[in-house]
Structure formats: structure tokens, C-alpha cells
PDB file of C-alpha atoms in Angstrom:
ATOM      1  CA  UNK A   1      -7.266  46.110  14.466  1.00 42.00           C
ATOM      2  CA  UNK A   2      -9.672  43.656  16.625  1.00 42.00           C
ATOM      3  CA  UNK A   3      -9.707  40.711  17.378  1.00 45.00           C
ATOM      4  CA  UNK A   4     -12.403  38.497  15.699  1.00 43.00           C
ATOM      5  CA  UNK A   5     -14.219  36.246  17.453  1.00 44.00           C
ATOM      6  CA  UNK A   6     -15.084  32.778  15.829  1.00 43.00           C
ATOM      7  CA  UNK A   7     -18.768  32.256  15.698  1.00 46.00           C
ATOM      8  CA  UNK A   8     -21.876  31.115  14.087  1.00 47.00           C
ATOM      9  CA  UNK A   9     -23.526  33.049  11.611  1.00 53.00           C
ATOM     10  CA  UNK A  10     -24.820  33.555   8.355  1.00 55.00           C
ATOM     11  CA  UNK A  11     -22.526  31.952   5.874  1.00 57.00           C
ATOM     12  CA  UNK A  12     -24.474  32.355   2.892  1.00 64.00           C
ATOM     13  CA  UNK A  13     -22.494  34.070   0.516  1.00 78.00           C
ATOM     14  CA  UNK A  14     -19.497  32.089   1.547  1.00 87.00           C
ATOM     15  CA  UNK A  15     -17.734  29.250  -0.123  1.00 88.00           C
ATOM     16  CA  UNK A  16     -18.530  25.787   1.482  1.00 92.00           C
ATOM     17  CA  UNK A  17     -14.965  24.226   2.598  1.00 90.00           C
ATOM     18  CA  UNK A  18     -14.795  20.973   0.658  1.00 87.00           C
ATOM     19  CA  UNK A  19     -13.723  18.716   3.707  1.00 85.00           C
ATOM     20  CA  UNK A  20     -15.604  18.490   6.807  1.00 82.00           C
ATOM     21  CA  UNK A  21     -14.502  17.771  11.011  1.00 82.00           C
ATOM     22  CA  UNK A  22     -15.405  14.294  10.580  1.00 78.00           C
ATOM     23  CA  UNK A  23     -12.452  13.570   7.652  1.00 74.00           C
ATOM     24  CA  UNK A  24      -9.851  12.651   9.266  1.00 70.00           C
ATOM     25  CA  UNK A  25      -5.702  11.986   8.428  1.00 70.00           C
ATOM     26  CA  UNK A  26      -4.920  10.589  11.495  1.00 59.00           C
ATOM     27  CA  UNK A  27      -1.211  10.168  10.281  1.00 59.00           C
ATOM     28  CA  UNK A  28      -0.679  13.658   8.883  1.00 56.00           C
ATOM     29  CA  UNK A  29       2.575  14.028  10.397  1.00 60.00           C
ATOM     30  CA  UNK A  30       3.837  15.166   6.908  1.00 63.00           C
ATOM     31  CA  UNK A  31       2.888  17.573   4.181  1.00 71.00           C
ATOM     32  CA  UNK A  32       3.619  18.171   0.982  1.00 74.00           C
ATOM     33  CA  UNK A  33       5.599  21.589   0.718  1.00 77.00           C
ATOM     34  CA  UNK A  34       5.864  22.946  -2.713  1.00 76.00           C
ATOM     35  CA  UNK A  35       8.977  24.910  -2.639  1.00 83.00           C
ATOM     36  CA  UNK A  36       9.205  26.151  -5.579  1.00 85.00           C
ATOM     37  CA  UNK A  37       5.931  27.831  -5.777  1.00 84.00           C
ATOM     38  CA  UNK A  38       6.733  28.975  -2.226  1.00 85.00           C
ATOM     39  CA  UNK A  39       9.816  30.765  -3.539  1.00 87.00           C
ATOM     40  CA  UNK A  40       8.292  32.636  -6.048  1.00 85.00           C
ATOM     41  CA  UNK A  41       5.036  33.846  -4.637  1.00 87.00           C
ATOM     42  CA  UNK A  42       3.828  37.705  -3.850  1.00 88.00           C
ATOM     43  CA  UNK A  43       4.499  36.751   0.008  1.00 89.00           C
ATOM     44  CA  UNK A  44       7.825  35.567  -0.258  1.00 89.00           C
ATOM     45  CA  UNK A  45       9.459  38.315  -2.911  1.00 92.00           C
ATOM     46  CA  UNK A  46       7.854  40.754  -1.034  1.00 91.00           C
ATOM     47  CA  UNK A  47       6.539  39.992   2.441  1.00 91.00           C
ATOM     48  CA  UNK A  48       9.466  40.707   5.345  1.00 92.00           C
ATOM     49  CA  UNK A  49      10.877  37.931   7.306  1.00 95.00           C
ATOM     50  CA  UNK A  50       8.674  38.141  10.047  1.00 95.00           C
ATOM     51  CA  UNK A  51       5.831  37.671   7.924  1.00 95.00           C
ATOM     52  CA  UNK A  52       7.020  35.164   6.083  1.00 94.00           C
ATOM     53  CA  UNK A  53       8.005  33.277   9.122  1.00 94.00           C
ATOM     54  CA  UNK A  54       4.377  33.473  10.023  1.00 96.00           C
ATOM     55  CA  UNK A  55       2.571  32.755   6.737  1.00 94.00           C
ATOM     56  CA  UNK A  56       4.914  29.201   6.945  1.00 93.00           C
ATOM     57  CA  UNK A  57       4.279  28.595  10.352  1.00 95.00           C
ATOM     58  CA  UNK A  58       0.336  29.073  10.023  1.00 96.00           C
ATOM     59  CA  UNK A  59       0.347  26.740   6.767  1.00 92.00           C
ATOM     60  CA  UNK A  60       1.691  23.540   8.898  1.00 91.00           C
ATOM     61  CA  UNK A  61      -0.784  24.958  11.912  1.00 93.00           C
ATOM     62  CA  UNK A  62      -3.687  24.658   9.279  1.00 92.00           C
ATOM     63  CA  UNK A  63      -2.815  20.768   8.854  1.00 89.00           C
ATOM     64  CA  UNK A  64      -3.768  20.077  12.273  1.00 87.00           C
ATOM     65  CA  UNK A  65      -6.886  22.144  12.950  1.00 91.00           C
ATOM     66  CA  UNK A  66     -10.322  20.787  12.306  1.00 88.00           C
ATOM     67  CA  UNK A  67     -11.476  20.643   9.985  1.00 91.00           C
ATOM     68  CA  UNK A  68      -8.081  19.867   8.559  1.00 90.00           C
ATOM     69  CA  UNK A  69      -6.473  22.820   6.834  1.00 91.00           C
ATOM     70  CA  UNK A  70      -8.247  25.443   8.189  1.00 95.00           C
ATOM     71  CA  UNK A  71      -7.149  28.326  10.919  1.00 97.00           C
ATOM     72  CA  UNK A  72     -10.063  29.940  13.272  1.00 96.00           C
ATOM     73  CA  UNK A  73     -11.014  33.285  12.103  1.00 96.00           C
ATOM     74  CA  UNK A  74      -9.604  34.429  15.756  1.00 96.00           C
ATOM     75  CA  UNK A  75      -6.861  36.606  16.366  1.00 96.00           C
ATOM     76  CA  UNK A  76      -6.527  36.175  19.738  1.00 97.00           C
ATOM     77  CA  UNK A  77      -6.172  32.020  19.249  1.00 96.00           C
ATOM     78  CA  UNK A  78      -3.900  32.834  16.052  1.00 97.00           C
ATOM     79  CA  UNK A  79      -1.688  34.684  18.237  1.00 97.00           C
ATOM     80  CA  UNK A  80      -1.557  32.416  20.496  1.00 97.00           C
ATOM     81  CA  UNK A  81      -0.969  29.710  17.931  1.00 97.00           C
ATOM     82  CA  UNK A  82       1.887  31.364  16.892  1.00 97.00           C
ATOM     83  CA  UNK A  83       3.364  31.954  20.340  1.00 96.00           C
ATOM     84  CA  UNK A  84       3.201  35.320  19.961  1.00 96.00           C
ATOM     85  CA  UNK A  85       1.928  38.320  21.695  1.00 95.00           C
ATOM     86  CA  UNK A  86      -1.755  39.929  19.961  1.00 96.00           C
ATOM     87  CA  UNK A  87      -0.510  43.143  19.099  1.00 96.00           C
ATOM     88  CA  UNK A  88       2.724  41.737  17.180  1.00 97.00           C
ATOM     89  CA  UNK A  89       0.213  39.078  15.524  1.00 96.00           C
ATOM     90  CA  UNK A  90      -1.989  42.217  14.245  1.00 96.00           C
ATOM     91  CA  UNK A  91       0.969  43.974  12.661  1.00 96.00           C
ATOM     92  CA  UNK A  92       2.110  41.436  10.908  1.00 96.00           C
ATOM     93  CA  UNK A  93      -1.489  40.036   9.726  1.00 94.00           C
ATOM     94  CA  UNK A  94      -2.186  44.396   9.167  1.00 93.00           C
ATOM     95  CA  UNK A  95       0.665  44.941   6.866  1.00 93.00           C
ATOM     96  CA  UNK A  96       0.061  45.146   2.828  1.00 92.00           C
ATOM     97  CA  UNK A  97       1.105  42.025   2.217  1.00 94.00           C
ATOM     98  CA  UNK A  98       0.326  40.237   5.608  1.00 95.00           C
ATOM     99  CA  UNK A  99       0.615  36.753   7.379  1.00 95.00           C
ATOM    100  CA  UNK A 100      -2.343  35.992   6.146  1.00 95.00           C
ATOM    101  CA  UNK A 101      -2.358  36.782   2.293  1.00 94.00           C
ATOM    102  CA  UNK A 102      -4.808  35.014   0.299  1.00 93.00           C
ATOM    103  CA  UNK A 103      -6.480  33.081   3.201  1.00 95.00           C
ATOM    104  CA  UNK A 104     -10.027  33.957   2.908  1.00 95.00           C
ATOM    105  CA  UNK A 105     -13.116  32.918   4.929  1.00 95.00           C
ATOM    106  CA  UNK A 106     -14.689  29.649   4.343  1.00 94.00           C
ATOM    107  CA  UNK A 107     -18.005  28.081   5.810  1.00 93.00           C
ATOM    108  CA  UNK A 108     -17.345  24.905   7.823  1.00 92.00           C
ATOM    109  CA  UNK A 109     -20.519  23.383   8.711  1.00 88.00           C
ATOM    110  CA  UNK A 110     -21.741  26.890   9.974  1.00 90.00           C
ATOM    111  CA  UNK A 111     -18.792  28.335  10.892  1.00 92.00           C
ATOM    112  CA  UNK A 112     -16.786  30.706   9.877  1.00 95.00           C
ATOM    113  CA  UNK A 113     -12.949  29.687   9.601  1.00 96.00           C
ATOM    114  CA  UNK A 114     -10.285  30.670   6.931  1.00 97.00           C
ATOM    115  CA  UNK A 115      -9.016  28.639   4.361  1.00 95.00           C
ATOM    116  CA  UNK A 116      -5.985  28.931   1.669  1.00 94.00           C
ATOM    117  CA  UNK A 117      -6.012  27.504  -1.928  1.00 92.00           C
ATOM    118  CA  UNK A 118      -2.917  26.071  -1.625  1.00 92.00           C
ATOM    119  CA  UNK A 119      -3.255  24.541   1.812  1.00 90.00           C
ATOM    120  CA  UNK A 120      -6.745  22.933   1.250  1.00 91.00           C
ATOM    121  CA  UNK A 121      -4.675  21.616  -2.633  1.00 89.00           C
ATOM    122  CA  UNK A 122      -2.397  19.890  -0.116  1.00 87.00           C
ATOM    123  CA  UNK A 123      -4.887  18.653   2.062  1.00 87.00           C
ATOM    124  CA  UNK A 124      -7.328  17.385  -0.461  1.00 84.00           C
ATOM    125  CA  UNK A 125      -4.372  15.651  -2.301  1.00 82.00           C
ATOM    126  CA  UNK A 126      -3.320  14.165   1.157  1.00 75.00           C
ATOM    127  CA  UNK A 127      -6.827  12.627   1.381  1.00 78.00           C
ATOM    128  CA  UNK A 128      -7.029  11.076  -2.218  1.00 75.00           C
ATOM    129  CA  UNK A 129      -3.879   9.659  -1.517  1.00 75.00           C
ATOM    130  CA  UNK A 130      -5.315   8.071   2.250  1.00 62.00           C
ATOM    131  CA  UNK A 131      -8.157   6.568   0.652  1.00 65.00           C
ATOM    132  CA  UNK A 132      -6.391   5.356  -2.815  1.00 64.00           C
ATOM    133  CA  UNK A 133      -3.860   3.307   0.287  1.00 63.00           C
ATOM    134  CA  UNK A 134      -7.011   2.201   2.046  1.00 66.00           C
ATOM    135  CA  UNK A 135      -8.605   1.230  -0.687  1.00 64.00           C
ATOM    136  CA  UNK A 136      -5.654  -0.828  -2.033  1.00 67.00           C
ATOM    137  CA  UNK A 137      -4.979  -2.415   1.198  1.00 63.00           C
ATOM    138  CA  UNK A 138      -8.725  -3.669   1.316  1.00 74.00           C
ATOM    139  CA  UNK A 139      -8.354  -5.027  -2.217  1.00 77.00           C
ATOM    140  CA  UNK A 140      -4.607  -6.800  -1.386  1.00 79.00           C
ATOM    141  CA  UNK A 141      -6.819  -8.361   2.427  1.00 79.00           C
ATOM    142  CA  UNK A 142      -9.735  -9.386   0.055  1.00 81.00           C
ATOM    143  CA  UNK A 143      -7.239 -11.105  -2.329  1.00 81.00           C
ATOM    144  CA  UNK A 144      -5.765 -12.969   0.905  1.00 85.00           C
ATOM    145  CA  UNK A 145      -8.386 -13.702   2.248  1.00 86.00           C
ATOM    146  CA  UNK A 146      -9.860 -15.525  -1.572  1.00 86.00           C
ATOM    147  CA  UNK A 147      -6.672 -17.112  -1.703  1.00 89.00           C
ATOM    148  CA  UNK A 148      -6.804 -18.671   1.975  1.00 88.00           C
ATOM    149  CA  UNK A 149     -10.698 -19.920   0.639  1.00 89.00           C
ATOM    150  CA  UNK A 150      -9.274 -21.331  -2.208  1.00 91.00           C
ATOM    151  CA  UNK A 151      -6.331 -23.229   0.164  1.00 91.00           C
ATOM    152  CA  UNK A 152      -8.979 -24.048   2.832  1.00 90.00           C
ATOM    153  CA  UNK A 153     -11.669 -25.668  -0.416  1.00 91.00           C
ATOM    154  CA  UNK A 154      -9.035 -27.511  -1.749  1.00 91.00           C
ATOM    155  CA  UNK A 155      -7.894 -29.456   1.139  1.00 90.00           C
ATOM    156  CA  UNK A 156     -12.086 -30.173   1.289  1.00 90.00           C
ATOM    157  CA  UNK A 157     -12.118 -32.090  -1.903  1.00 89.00           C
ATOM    158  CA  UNK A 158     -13.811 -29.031  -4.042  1.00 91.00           C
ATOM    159  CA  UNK A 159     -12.830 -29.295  -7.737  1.00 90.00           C
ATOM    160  CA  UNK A 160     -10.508 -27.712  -9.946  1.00 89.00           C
ATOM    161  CA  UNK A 161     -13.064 -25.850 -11.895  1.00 90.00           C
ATOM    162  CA  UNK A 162     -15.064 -24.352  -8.619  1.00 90.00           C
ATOM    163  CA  UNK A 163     -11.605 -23.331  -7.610  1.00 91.00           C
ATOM    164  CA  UNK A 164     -11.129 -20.724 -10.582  1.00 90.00           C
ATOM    165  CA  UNK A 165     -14.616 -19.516 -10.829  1.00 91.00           C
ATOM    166  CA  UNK A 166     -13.822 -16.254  -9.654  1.00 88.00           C
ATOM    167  CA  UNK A 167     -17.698 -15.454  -9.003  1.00 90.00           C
ATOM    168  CA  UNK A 168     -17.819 -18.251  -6.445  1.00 92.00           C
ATOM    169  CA  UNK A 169     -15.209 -17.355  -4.907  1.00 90.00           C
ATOM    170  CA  UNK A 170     -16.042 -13.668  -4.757  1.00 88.00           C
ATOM    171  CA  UNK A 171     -19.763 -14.675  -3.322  1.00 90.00           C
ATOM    172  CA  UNK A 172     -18.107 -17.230  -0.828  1.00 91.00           C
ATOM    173  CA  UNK A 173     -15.656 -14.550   0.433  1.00 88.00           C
ATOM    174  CA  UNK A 174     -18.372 -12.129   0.890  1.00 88.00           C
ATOM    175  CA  UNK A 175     -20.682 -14.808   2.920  1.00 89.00           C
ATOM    176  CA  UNK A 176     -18.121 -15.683   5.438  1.00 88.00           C
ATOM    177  CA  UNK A 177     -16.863 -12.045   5.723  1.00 85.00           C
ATOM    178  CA  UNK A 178     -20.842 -10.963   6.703  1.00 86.00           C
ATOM    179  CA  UNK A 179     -21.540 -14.193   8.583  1.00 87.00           C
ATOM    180  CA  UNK A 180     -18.167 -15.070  10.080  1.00 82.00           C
ATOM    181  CA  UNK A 181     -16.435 -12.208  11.608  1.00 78.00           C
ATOM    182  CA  UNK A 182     -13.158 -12.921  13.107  1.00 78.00           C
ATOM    183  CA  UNK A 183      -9.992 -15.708  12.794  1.00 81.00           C
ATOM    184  CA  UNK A 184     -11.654 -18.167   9.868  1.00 86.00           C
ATOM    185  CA  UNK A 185     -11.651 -22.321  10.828  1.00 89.00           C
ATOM    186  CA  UNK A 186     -11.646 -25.276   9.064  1.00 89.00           C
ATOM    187  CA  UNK A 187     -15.291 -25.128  10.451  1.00 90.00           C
ATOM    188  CA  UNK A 188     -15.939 -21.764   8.332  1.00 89.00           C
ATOM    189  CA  UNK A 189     -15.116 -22.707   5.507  1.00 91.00           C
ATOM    190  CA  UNK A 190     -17.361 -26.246   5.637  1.00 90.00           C
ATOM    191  CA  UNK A 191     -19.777 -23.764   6.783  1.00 91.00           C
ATOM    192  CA  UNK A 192     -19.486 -21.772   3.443  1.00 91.00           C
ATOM    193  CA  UNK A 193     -19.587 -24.840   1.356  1.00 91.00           C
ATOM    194  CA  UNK A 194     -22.372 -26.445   2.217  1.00 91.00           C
ATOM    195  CA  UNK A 195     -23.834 -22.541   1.764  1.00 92.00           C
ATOM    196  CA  UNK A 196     -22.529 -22.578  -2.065  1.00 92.00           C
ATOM    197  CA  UNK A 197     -24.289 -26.392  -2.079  1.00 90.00           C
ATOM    198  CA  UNK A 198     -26.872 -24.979  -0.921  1.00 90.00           C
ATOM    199  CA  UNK A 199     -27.673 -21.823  -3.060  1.00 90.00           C
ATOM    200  CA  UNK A 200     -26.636 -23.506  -6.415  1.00 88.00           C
ATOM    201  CA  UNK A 201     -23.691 -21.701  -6.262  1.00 90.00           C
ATOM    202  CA  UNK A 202     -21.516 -24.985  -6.637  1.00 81.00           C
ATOM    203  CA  UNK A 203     -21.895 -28.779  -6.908  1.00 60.00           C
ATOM    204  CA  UNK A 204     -20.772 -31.557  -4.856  1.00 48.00           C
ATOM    205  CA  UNK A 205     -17.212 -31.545  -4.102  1.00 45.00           C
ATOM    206  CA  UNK A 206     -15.156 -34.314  -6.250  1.00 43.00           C
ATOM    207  CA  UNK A 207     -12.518 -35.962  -4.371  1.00 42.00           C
ATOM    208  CA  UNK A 208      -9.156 -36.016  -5.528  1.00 40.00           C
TER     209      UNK A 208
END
């Protein structure tokens, strides 16, 4: 068997691989690992040991490649990957069931790379789950940050009522987070006040 270069070409009647270089899990130091499904699939009731050392190796080598969860169409750098030498890679990627059972090639922005349902599963879930904890931390620093305006207006006299119109708040939060960048004064939030005044957004503030 040759080795297969990586390279550019026509990737027509190839799948698209749904994730591109540029999405990133910086802190994919862990990854899910299905066992069970592991245990009972064609490569592990029927694969040797060798090759099943392999396979597992080159599914945790997938979640650091880029894009993430793909392996070069390359034997040459998947033997080296592997820390083994080319002609032991190609027997065990050569046998019936190989190393490389059900990986098939996928285009990645042009190039040609291989791909595994079950690895890109992981992957994709991995990235959901980044962006669901992103997304929640931005909500829990926006509700902070509201809650800090709120403090800040109240020590300035503003009313009761302005206090728990969420819409106010939610328009005040989003002035001084496009207009003051960085650590918020007493100055900012006058600042954002006299803005609400301003716009119609709120009246005077009553003192209490």
C-alpha cells in the first residue's frame, strides 16, 4: 500500500465536514468515550489487539488535529502519529477490518482529511456543550453587571419604579457596555443616567 499524500483537490462528491479550523475547544483536554458502544462494535469483537490499540489511539489523536476531529489522509504522518514505523502502520490500516474502519474522507475547506461518525458525534457534542457554558456565563456577567446598575442608580436617588423596569435597565446596560468599556465608576453610571434623561428612557430621579 502507499502512502497518500494530503492535498488539494477536487472535493466535489465529498461530504463537507461540519466544523471548520477556525472552531476551536481550546480546553479539550477530555472526551467523551462511549464504552459501551466501543465494546460492542465490528472493530473491537473482531479487530486484533494491535488494531484495536490503534483505532483508540487515532480517536483521541483526531481531538487535537485541525480541524478538530479529523486525521490527515497521510500515512506517512499517521504513522508517525502513532509512533510507529510506515510499514507496521499499513498492515494494520490493510487488514479486513483495519485501524481505520469506518473513517472515511471528508472535505475540510478544500482538503481532503478523514473523518469518523462517532468522533465528529463527540466533537460536535463537545462544542454545543462550549457554547451552551459561554453562553450561560455571558447571561450570569450581564445579570451582574444589571444588578451592579441597579446598586450604582439607587445610591443616585433613581426611583423604585425605574429600578424594576427591566427594559431600562436592559437599554442602560447595553449603553455603558458599548460606550464604557472597562472597570464601571460612579462617573459611568451618572453618565448613563443623564443618557436615559436624555432619550426619554426615564424621568428625573426622586430622592429618597
Amino acid at each position: 500500500m502507499k502512502a497518500m499524500a494530503t492535498m488539494i483537490c477536487d472535493v466535489s462528491n465529498i461530504d463537507d465536514y461540519p466544523l471548520m479550523r477556525s472552531d476551536r475547544l481550546p480546553s479539550h483536554y477530555f472526551t467523551t468515550f462511549w464504552h459501551t458502544r466501543w465494546l460492542n462494535s465490528t472493530l473491537h469483537l473482531t479487530a486484533d489487539m494491535a488494531v484495536q490499540g490503534a483505532a483508540m489511539n487515532l480517536f483521541f489523536i483526531a481531538q487535537s488535529q485541525s480541524p478538530v476531529g479529523t486525521l490527515p489522509d497521510d500515512d506517512v504522518i499517521l504513522s508517525r502519529l502513532l509512533r510507529l514505523d510506515l510499514l507496521t502502520w499499513q498492515a494494520l490500516r490493510g487488514q479486513r477490518i483495519g485501524a481505520l474502519h469506518n473513517w472515511e474522507r471528508v472535505n475540510c475547506e478544500g482538503e481532503i482529511r478523514l473523518a469518523h461518525p462517532v468522533v465528529t458525534e463527540v466533537v460536535l457534542d463537545a462544542m454545543h456543550r462550549r457554547e451552551a457554558k459561554v453562553a450561560s456565563n455571558e447571561s450570569k456577567a450581564v445579570y451582574q453587571r444589571q444588578q451592579r446598575l441597579i446598586g450604582a442608580w439607587s445610591d443616585l436617588g433613581v426611583g423604585r419604579d425605574a429600578l424594576a423596569d427591566t427594559v431600562l435597565i436592559e437599554r442602560a446596560e447595553a449603553w455603558l457596555t458599548e460606550t464604557r468599556p472597562g472597570r464601571r465608576t460612579v462617573q459611568s453610571y451618572e453618565a448613563v443616567l443623564v443618557h436615559a434623561q436624555q432619550s426619554g428612557w426615564i424621568g428625573r430621579p426622586s430622592r429618597h
